Short mmCIF file of C-alpha atoms and ligand atoms in Angstrom, two decimals:
data_model
loop_
_atom_site.label_atom_id
_atom_site.label_comp_id
_atom_site.label_asym_id
_atom_site.label_seq_id
_atom_site.Cartn_x
_atom_site.Cartn_y
_atom_site.Cartn_z
CA MET B 1 -12.28 -15.28 31.35
CA ASP B 2 -14.75 -12.65 29.36
CA ASP B 3 -17.66 -10.62 29.56
CA SER B 4 -19.84 -12.04 27.27
CA ARG B 5 -22.52 -9.25 26.76
CA GLN B 6 -22.79 -8.24 22.83
CA VAL B 7 -21.27 -5.44 22.64
CA ARG B 8 -21.35 -4.72 18.63
CA VAL B 9 -18.54 -1.70 17.69
CA PRO B 10 -19.82 0.42 14.75
CA ALA B 11 -19.09 -0.80 11.36
CA PRO B 12 -16.87 1.70 9.18
CA VAL B 13 -18.81 3.91 7.21
CA LEU B 14 -17.23 3.03 3.30
CA THR B 15 -17.46 5.69 0.07
CA PRO B 16 -19.12 3.56 -3.21
CA ALA B 17 -16.03 3.85 -4.03
CA GLU B 18 -14.54 2.37 -1.28
CA MET B 19 -17.09 -0.74 -1.03
CA GLU B 20 -16.17 -1.07 -5.10
CA GLU B 21 -12.86 -1.48 -4.34
CA ARG B 22 -13.55 -3.75 -1.32
CA LEU B 23 -16.00 -6.24 -3.57
CA ALA B 24 -13.45 -6.28 -6.45
CA LEU B 25 -10.23 -7.62 -3.75
CA MET B 26 -12.60 -10.02 -2.08
CA ARG B 27 -13.28 -11.44 -5.87
CA LYS B 28 -9.55 -11.40 -6.71
CA PHE B 29 -8.44 -12.62 -3.39
CA PRO B 30 -11.18 -14.14 -1.20
CA THR B 31 -8.67 -16.38 0.59
CA ALA B 32 -5.73 -15.71 2.88
CA MET B 33 -4.17 -18.91 0.74
CA ASP B 34 -4.76 -16.20 -2.53
CA LEU B 35 -2.44 -13.49 -1.05
CA ARG B 36 -0.09 -16.00 -0.23
CA ALA B 37 0.42 -17.25 -3.69
CA ARG B 38 0.78 -13.35 -4.62
CA ALA B 39 3.15 -12.57 -2.02
CA ARG B 40 5.29 -15.66 -3.38
CA ARG B 41 5.04 -13.71 -6.92
CA LEU B 42 5.99 -10.03 -5.92
CA MET B 43 8.43 -10.52 -2.77
CA PRO B 44 12.14 -10.97 -2.80
CA ASN B 45 12.84 -14.88 -2.58
CA PHE B 46 14.30 -13.60 0.72
CA ALA B 47 11.16 -11.55 2.36
CA PHE B 48 8.98 -14.62 1.30
CA GLU B 49 11.39 -16.78 2.60
CA TYR B 50 11.53 -14.80 6.09
CA MET B 51 7.66 -14.55 6.36
CA ASP B 52 6.47 -18.36 5.02
CA GLY B 53 9.20 -20.05 6.55
CA GLY B 54 9.59 -22.35 9.75
CA ALA B 55 11.68 -24.59 11.86
CA GLY B 56 13.07 -27.50 9.90
CA ILE B 57 11.64 -28.44 6.81
CA ASP B 58 8.35 -26.62 7.96
CA GLY B 59 6.80 -29.54 9.53
CA GLY B 60 5.19 -27.96 12.15
CA ILE B 61 3.31 -25.72 9.88
CA LYS B 62 2.32 -28.28 8.08
CA ARG B 63 0.51 -30.21 11.15
CA ASN B 64 -0.85 -26.89 12.16
CA TRP B 65 -2.85 -26.88 8.80
CA ALA B 66 -3.61 -30.28 8.84
CA ALA B 67 -4.52 -30.08 12.61
CA LEU B 68 -7.04 -27.17 12.29
CA ASP B 69 -8.36 -28.94 8.85
CA ALA B 70 -9.02 -32.10 10.64
CA VAL B 71 -11.78 -29.88 13.48
CA GLU B 72 -15.38 -30.44 11.93
CA LEU B 73 -18.06 -28.48 13.70
CA VAL B 74 -22.03 -29.93 13.53
CA PRO B 75 -24.60 -27.43 12.35
CA ARG B 76 -28.04 -27.08 13.68
CA TYR B 77 -30.54 -26.08 11.49
CA GLY B 78 -34.53 -24.97 11.27
CA LYS B 79 -34.69 -21.50 12.93
CA VAL B 80 -34.34 -18.35 11.30
CA ILE B 81 -31.08 -16.03 12.17
CA ALA B 82 -30.22 -12.55 11.05
CA PRO B 83 -27.02 -12.67 9.70
CA PRO B 84 -24.56 -12.48 12.93
CA PRO B 85 -22.32 -9.64 13.79
CA ALA B 86 -18.68 -10.98 15.05
CA ASP B 87 -18.36 -8.54 17.66
CA THR B 88 -16.07 -9.85 20.71
CA MET B 89 -15.28 -9.32 24.24
CA LEU B 90 -11.42 -9.57 25.18
CA PHE B 91 -10.28 -8.15 28.60
CA GLY B 92 -13.45 -5.92 28.86
CA ARG B 93 -12.93 -4.26 25.79
CA ALA B 94 -15.09 -4.32 22.55
CA TYR B 95 -13.77 -5.65 19.79
CA SER B 96 -14.98 -6.88 16.09
CA ALA B 97 -14.27 -9.83 15.48
CA PRO B 98 -12.68 -12.57 17.41
CA VAL B 99 -9.32 -12.27 15.11
CA GLY B 100 -6.06 -10.53 15.80
CA ILE B 101 -2.72 -9.82 14.46
CA ALA B 102 0.21 -11.64 16.22
CA PRO B 103 3.70 -10.18 17.02
CA ILE B 104 5.87 -10.47 14.81
CA GLY B 105 9.44 -9.45 15.49
CA GLY B 106 11.14 -7.04 12.52
CA PRO B 107 7.74 -7.64 10.54
CA GLY B 108 10.13 -4.97 7.95
CA THR B 109 12.85 -7.60 6.64
CA ALA B 110 9.52 -8.79 4.90
CA PHE B 111 8.13 -5.64 4.46
CA PRO B 112 9.41 -2.14 5.33
CA GLY B 113 7.05 -0.44 6.80
CA ALA B 114 4.45 -3.29 8.19
CA GLU B 115 3.84 -2.10 11.96
CA THR B 116 2.34 1.04 10.43
CA TYR B 117 0.63 -0.63 7.86
CA PHE B 118 -0.81 -3.34 11.05
CA ALA B 119 -1.61 -0.39 13.03
CA ARG B 120 -3.83 1.15 10.42
CA ALA B 121 -5.46 -1.63 9.52
CA ALA B 122 -6.11 -2.73 13.24
CA GLN B 123 -7.09 0.64 14.60
CA ALA B 124 -10.20 1.05 11.60
CA ALA B 125 -11.24 -2.59 11.73
CA ARG B 126 -10.86 -2.33 15.39
CA VAL B 127 -9.59 -5.80 16.25
CA PRO B 128 -6.25 -6.46 18.17
CA TYR B 129 -2.86 -5.84 16.81
CA THR B 130 -0.07 -6.77 19.00
CA LEU B 131 2.90 -4.66 18.52
CA GLY B 132 6.00 -6.60 19.23
CA VAL B 133 9.52 -5.44 20.93
CA LEU B 134 11.53 -6.01 18.04
CA SER B 135 9.92 -3.52 15.83
CA GLY B 136 10.40 -0.41 13.74
CA ILE B 137 7.96 1.57 15.23
CA THR B 138 7.76 2.66 19.03
CA VAL B 139 5.28 1.70 20.98
CA GLU B 140 4.59 5.64 21.82
CA ASP B 141 4.39 5.52 17.85
CA ALA B 142 1.81 2.73 17.71
CA ALA B 143 -0.46 4.01 20.25
CA LYS B 144 -0.92 7.06 18.85
CA ILE B 145 -1.99 5.54 15.07
CA ALA B 146 -4.27 2.57 16.84
CA PRO B 147 -5.48 3.82 20.39
CA ASP B 148 -7.81 1.53 20.48
CA VAL B 149 -6.45 -1.81 19.63
CA LEU B 150 -2.43 -1.95 20.30
CA TRP B 151 -1.57 -5.05 22.57
CA TYR B 152 1.86 -5.43 23.12
CA GLN B 153 4.76 -8.27 23.32
CA LEU B 154 7.67 -8.16 25.37
CA TYR B 155 10.58 -10.86 25.16
CA ARG B 156 12.92 -11.23 28.26
CA PHE B 157 15.62 -8.26 28.88
CA SER B 158 17.03 -9.77 32.42
CA ASN B 159 20.44 -8.03 33.00
CA ASN B 160 19.68 -5.34 35.55
CA ASP B 161 17.05 -7.09 37.20
CA HIS B 162 14.98 -6.39 33.86
CA LYS B 163 15.78 -2.58 33.74
CA ILE B 164 14.96 -2.36 30.08
CA GLY B 165 11.98 -5.19 30.53
CA MET B 166 10.18 -3.06 33.39
CA ASP B 167 10.91 0.37 31.58
CA LEU B 168 9.53 -1.17 27.95
CA VAL B 169 6.23 -2.18 30.40
CA ASP B 170 6.02 1.29 32.27
CA ARG B 171 6.01 2.93 28.40
CA ALA B 172 3.73 0.62 27.15
CA GLN B 173 1.36 1.51 30.11
CA ARG B 174 1.75 5.18 29.60
CA SER B 175 1.15 4.58 26.13
CA GLY B 176 -2.63 3.44 26.94
CA VAL B 177 -1.48 -0.74 25.59
CA HIS B 178 -4.87 -2.39 26.50
CA VAL B 179 -3.03 -5.97 27.11
CA LEU B 180 0.54 -6.81 27.57
CA VAL B 181 2.16 -10.16 26.15
CA LEU B 182 5.15 -12.01 27.36
CA THR B 183 6.92 -14.77 25.22
CA ILE B 184 7.38 -17.71 26.96
CA ASP B 185 8.60 -19.99 24.47
CA THR B 186 11.46 -19.23 23.29
CA PRO B 187 13.76 -20.52 25.22
CA ALA B 188 16.43 -21.81 22.64
CA ARG B 189 17.25 -19.99 19.46
CA THR B 190 16.71 -22.97 16.62
CA VAL B 191 17.19 -23.16 13.02
CA ARG B 192 14.71 -21.62 10.65
CA SER B 193 16.38 -23.15 7.42
CA ARG B 194 14.74 -21.34 4.34
CA GLU B 195 15.22 -17.97 6.48
CA VAL B 196 19.18 -19.00 6.52
CA LYS B 197 19.18 -20.61 2.98
CA SER B 198 17.89 -16.80 1.48
CA GLY B 199 20.84 -14.91 2.37
CA ILE B 200 19.24 -12.91 5.51
CA VAL B 201 21.86 -11.82 7.88
CA ASN B 202 21.22 -10.44 11.16
CA PRO B 203 21.58 -7.28 11.34
CA PHE B 204 19.33 -7.07 8.50
CA LYS B 205 21.52 -5.97 6.01
CA LEU B 206 21.26 -5.14 2.24
CA THR B 207 24.18 -7.43 1.05
CA MET B 208 24.71 -8.01 -2.64
CA ARG B 209 22.74 -11.00 -2.89
CA LEU B 210 19.81 -9.63 -1.06
CA ARG B 211 19.91 -6.44 -3.62
CA LEU B 212 19.67 -8.20 -6.09
CA ASP B 213 17.30 -10.24 -5.12
CA ALA B 214 15.38 -7.33 -3.77
CA MET B 215 15.57 -5.62 -7.71
CA THR B 216 13.39 -8.58 -9.07
CA SER B 217 10.60 -6.63 -6.23
CA PRO B 218 9.26 -3.02 -6.94
CA HIS B 219 6.64 -3.79 -4.56
CA TRP B 220 9.24 -4.03 -1.92
CA LEU B 221 11.58 -1.47 -2.68
CA SER B 222 9.01 1.07 -3.21
CA SER B 223 8.09 0.73 0.68
CA LEU B 224 11.78 0.48 1.33
CA ALA B 225 12.40 3.56 0.32
CA LYS B 226 9.27 5.06 2.02
CA ASN B 227 9.83 3.49 5.31
CA GLY B 228 14.27 2.65 5.22
CA ILE B 229 16.03 -0.11 6.72
CA PRO B 230 14.22 -1.43 9.51
CA ARG B 231 15.56 -0.98 12.72
CA PHE B 232 14.35 -1.84 16.54
CA VAL B 233 13.77 1.74 17.38
CA SER B 234 12.13 1.02 20.48
CA LEU B 235 15.47 0.00 22.00
CA ASN B 236 17.32 2.78 20.58
CA PRO B 237 16.81 5.05 24.72
CA TYR B 238 19.02 2.69 25.66
CA MET B 239 21.83 2.41 23.51
CA PRO B 240 24.43 4.99 22.90
CA PRO B 241 23.08 7.60 20.43
CA ASN B 242 24.03 6.90 17.42
CA THR B 243 24.65 3.25 17.24
CA SER B 244 25.17 1.44 13.86
CA LEU B 245 22.64 -1.24 12.82
CA ALA B 246 25.95 -3.69 13.79
CA ASP B 247 26.03 -2.62 17.27
CA SER B 248 22.39 -2.53 17.84
CA ALA B 249 21.72 -5.69 17.15
CA ALA B 250 24.96 -6.82 19.16
CA PHE B 251 23.61 -4.83 22.07
CA VAL B 252 19.89 -7.02 21.04
CA ARG B 253 21.78 -10.48 21.20
CA ARG B 254 23.71 -9.21 25.02
CA GLU B 255 20.19 -7.97 25.94
CA GLN B 256 17.79 -10.79 24.99
CA GLY B 257 17.27 -14.02 25.95
CA GLY B 258 16.02 -16.78 27.26
CA ALA B 259 12.16 -17.25 28.35
CA PHE B 260 10.75 -16.31 31.69
CA THR B 261 10.85 -17.88 34.58
CA TRP B 262 7.69 -18.40 36.77
CA GLU B 263 9.76 -15.91 39.73
CA GLU B 264 9.72 -13.12 36.58
CA VAL B 265 6.05 -13.71 35.18
CA GLU B 266 5.16 -12.52 39.05
CA LYS B 267 7.65 -9.11 38.50
CA TYR B 268 5.86 -8.36 35.67
CA ARG B 269 2.63 -9.21 37.19
CA ALA B 270 3.01 -6.69 39.58
CA ARG B 271 3.99 -4.00 37.56
CA TRP B 272 2.02 -4.43 34.82
CA LYS B 273 -1.73 -3.19 35.94
CA GLY B 274 -3.52 -4.24 32.99
CA PRO B 275 -4.50 -7.40 31.44
CA LEU B 276 -1.30 -10.00 31.19
CA VAL B 277 -1.33 -12.70 28.99
CA LEU B 278 1.76 -15.74 28.62
CA LYS B 279 2.36 -16.69 24.92
CA GLY B 280 3.46 -19.89 24.63
CA VAL B 281 1.65 -22.53 26.53
CA LEU B 282 1.15 -26.07 25.33
CA HIS B 283 1.00 -27.66 28.80
CA PRO B 284 -2.15 -27.95 31.05
CA ALA B 285 -0.03 -27.76 34.16
CA ASP B 286 2.17 -24.37 33.00
CA ALA B 287 -1.53 -22.92 32.23
CA GLU B 288 -2.34 -23.98 35.53
CA LYS B 289 0.67 -22.30 37.03
CA ALA B 290 0.15 -19.13 34.80
CA VAL B 291 -3.35 -18.22 36.07
CA SER B 292 -2.34 -19.43 40.27
CA LEU B 293 -0.05 -16.48 39.47
CA GLY B 294 -2.39 -13.71 38.17
CA VAL B 295 -2.24 -14.10 34.78
CA ASP B 296 -5.55 -12.65 33.04
CA GLY B 297 -4.94 -14.66 29.59
CA LEU B 298 -3.01 -17.11 27.72
CA PHE B 299 -1.53 -17.67 23.38
CA VAL B 300 -1.96 -21.42 23.42
CA THR B 301 0.40 -21.47 20.09
CA ASN B 302 3.58 -23.29 18.89
CA HIS B 303 5.06 -20.09 17.63
CA GLY B 304 3.59 -20.82 13.80
CA GLY B 305 5.95 -23.94 13.60
CA ARG B 306 8.81 -21.55 13.98
CA GLN B 307 10.20 -22.80 16.97
CA ILE B 308 10.91 -27.46 16.59
CA GLU B 309 8.89 -29.32 14.59
CA ALA B 310 7.63 -31.61 17.60
CA LEU B 311 6.06 -28.76 19.38
CA PRO B 312 1.95 -29.98 19.68
CA THR B 313 -0.32 -28.46 17.59
CA SER B 314 -2.09 -25.66 19.27
CA ILE B 315 -5.16 -26.83 18.57
CA ASP B 316 -4.38 -30.14 19.70
CA ALA B 317 -3.55 -28.94 22.46
CA LEU B 318 -6.16 -26.71 23.50
CA PRO B 319 -8.76 -28.30 25.09
CA ALA B 320 -7.16 -30.21 27.56
CA ILE B 321 -5.74 -26.36 28.40
CA LYS B 322 -9.45 -24.91 28.66
CA ALA B 323 -10.30 -27.95 30.62
CA ALA B 324 -7.35 -27.11 33.05
CA VAL B 325 -8.01 -23.65 33.48
CA GLY B 326 -12.15 -23.30 32.91
CA ASN B 327 -13.10 -19.96 32.34
CA LYS B 328 -10.09 -18.01 34.48
CA ALA B 329 -8.16 -17.39 31.80
CA THR B 330 -9.17 -15.69 28.25
CA LEU B 331 -7.70 -18.07 25.85
CA ILE B 332 -5.98 -16.72 22.26
CA LEU B 333 -5.05 -19.39 20.02
CA ASP B 334 -2.84 -18.91 17.32
CA SER B 335 -0.81 -21.45 14.49
CA GLY B 336 -1.98 -21.95 11.75
CA ILE B 337 -4.95 -20.14 10.85
CA ARG B 338 -5.85 -19.33 7.35
CA SER B 339 -9.35 -18.42 7.37
CA GLY B 340 -12.32 -17.44 9.37
CA ILE B 341 -13.28 -21.22 9.79
CA ASP B 342 -10.16 -21.86 11.61
CA VAL B 343 -11.42 -18.55 13.76
CA ALA B 344 -14.40 -20.51 14.77
CA ARG B 345 -12.49 -24.18 14.98
CA ALA B 346 -10.43 -22.80 17.50
CA ILE B 347 -13.41 -20.97 19.59
CA ALA B 348 -15.09 -23.87 19.38
CA CYS B 349 -12.27 -26.18 20.70
CA GLY B 350 -12.37 -23.57 23.89
CA ALA B 351 -10.15 -20.29 22.75
CA ASP B 352 -11.87 -16.63 22.98
CA ALA B 353 -10.37 -15.60 19.84
CA ALA B 354 -7.26 -16.46 17.24
CA PHE B 355 -4.74 -14.69 16.18
CA ALA B 356 -2.34 -14.70 12.96
CA GLY B 357 0.90 -14.27 12.00
CA LYS B 358 2.53 -15.29 8.72
CA SER B 359 -0.92 -14.16 6.88
CA PHE B 360 -1.12 -11.15 7.94
CA LEU B 361 2.91 -10.98 6.18
CA TRP B 362 1.39 -12.77 3.31
CA SER B 363 -0.75 -10.17 2.78
CA LEU B 364 1.39 -7.01 2.64
CA GLY B 365 3.30 -9.05 0.16
CA ALA B 366 0.13 -9.57 -1.50
CA LEU B 367 -1.33 -5.71 -1.52
CA GLY B 368 1.11 -3.20 0.13
CA PRO B 369 -0.88 -1.12 2.96
CA LYS B 370 -4.19 -2.68 1.59
CA GLY B 371 -3.09 -5.89 2.66
CA PRO B 372 -4.04 -6.13 6.19
CA GLY B 373 -7.11 -4.76 6.07
CA HIS B 374 -8.57 -6.64 3.30
CA LEU B 375 -7.37 -9.90 5.32
CA ILE B 376 -9.07 -8.47 8.29
CA ASN B 377 -12.27 -7.99 5.68
CA VAL B 378 -11.96 -11.89 4.93
CA TYR B 379 -11.39 -13.09 8.40
CA THR B 380 -14.29 -11.43 9.84
CA ASP B 381 -17.24 -12.06 6.80
CA ASP B 382 -15.59 -15.38 6.88
CA VAL B 383 -16.75 -15.90 10.95
CA ARG B 384 -19.98 -14.09 10.36
CA ALA B 385 -20.76 -16.85 7.51
CA THR B 386 -19.92 -19.86 9.35
CA LEU B 387 -21.47 -18.85 12.35
CA GLY B 388 -24.81 -18.38 10.33
CA GLN B 389 -24.05 -21.92 8.51
CA LEU B 390 -23.64 -23.39 12.27
CA GLY B 391 -26.75 -21.55 13.59
CA CYS B 392 -25.02 -19.04 15.87
CA LYS B 393 -26.23 -16.07 16.75
CA THR B 394 -23.24 -14.64 18.23
CA VAL B 395 -19.54 -15.43 18.55
CA GLU B 396 -20.34 -16.97 22.27
CA GLU B 397 -22.46 -19.44 20.59
CA LEU B 398 -19.76 -20.86 19.18
CA HIS B 399 -18.88 -22.44 22.46
CA GLY B 400 -21.50 -24.63 22.34
CA VAL B 401 -20.92 -26.47 18.72
CA THR B 402 -20.89 -29.96 18.91
CA VAL B 403 -17.38 -30.58 17.58
CA ARG B 404 -15.49 -33.76 15.89
CA HIS B 405 -11.55 -32.91 17.11
CA PRO B 406 -9.84 -36.24 16.67
CA GLY B 407 -6.63 -35.04 17.32
CA ALA B 408 -7.10 -33.26 20.37
CA TRP B 409 -5.01 -33.76 23.41
CA LYS B 410 -6.43 -35.31 26.86
CA MET B 411 -5.88 -34.62 30.30
CA SER B 412 -4.07 -38.34 30.63
CA ASP B 413 -1.84 -37.82 27.82
CA PHE B 414 -0.05 -35.34 30.15
CA GLY B 415 0.75 -38.06 32.65
C1 FMN Y 1 8.11 -13.60 11.02
C2 FMN Y 1 7.47 -13.90 12.31
C3 FMN Y 1 8.13 -13.19 13.09
C4 FMN Y 1 7.52 -13.37 14.54
N1 FMN Y 1 8.26 -12.94 15.35
C5 FMN Y 1 7.75 -13.17 16.75
C6 FMN Y 1 8.07 -12.24 17.83
O1 FMN Y 1 8.97 -11.62 18.05
N2 FMN Y 1 7.39 -12.70 19.19
C7 FMN Y 1 6.77 -13.49 19.33
O2 FMN Y 1 5.81 -13.61 20.40
N3 FMN Y 1 6.16 -14.37 18.31
C8 FMN Y 1 6.49 -13.94 16.67
N4 FMN Y 1 5.82 -15.15 15.96
C9 FMN Y 1 5.05 -15.80 16.47
C10 FMN Y 1 3.30 -14.86 15.93
O3 FMN Y 1 3.57 -14.55 17.11
C11 FMN Y 1 2.69 -16.23 15.98
O4 FMN Y 1 2.93 -16.95 17.20
C12 FMN Y 1 3.01 -16.92 14.68
O5 FMN Y 1 3.18 -16.30 13.73
C13 FMN Y 1 1.44 -17.78 14.31
O6 FMN Y 1 0.98 -18.67 14.04
P1 FMN Y 1 0.85 -18.40 12.19
O7 FMN Y 1 2.02 -17.50 11.38
O8 FMN Y 1 0.38 -19.49 11.45
O9 FMN Y 1 -0.22 -17.36 12.13
C14 FMN Y 1 6.42 -14.30 14.51
C15 FMN Y 1 6.03 -14.98 13.74
C16 FMN Y 1 6.77 -15.03 12.33
C17 FMN Y 1 6.06 -15.76 10.43
#
């Protein structure tokens, strides 16, 4: 569990023109859902379906939203408090808000150049950015853009005794990455029907159908012209030089797959010297097991409803996981976050911070490179307003707020 000392992260100093632009964006797009609506209008259909679709008929996404909406927070009045800061310590480092960007594989399909824009916005605002291993920039380059806030997410590359996986860990370590995240919740490949129907092919290729679709979006095309077709460049050193897009996709299919076993988690624990987080935990017994192996934090998540629709919502699983691990692990919640109020709900239910995936892609789809910074502002301002309304002077005080959480799993539900 994190040190709760309040360390203030200095706010960036804005010029009057930047301040005016910030206010104008707040007036036009005050919520994540406003960004989603604009992204739907501006993006090619396939890009929007990739960023927005879930497993099956989106049942998991709908339940994530409904479960968060159902959580009520009870305010306490009768004291004067200054506008509270949103600063948050995570794994010994001060961030400006309890909000982060979750790992997204192949975000360049949704918006070419996404990784660079995320990294810049996160560094400027001092919030965590989790670069996914399946990304269009290398961990070394991401660390140059976001030296203070970079986290790195790894899938399982287990061939030859994890040669590639371990090398990626070493590269992340050398690059100064703050936190390593191992994703364990994709043991099977599942179907995201909207993505399939949109015509996206793997490896990404501008087929005639996608070209015609892309022609409807100058916004997407101009980012493609600037950034090129997305490739998984962190994996280049492990492939023969000049490997084609098709061959590199075949390489990823051969080398990456399955979910980390507990023995493998132990190996990565031994190799990685910094904070280690396991992403995908929904059962308290898995949470306890992870902590017993020396894992420092858990992402409580159902992968944003993108794996199968029947998984518990992360907000409903969270209290039992908190009860199981107590203060022995930092808890990050994701899946369904669309506002700073959702972030506050997550913290009041036991998390230390909340991350978002889809809404950061919507922000790019709506506003291009300016989108992620704007969304961070929306979430941060909203967290601060929520703290003030509830009578909390700090993010830490959210842990003491009275909560009504009708969908929460109880320990006894887990049998
Ligand atoms: C397009 C897309 C790609 C994703 N790729 C990855 C990935 O490569 N690794 C991973 O651990 N999670 C991945 N996720 C899941 C996110 O990290 C996160 O758990 C999820 O998006 C949170 O839910 P939200 O989208 O409702 O905010 C992906 C999510 C999206 C939307």
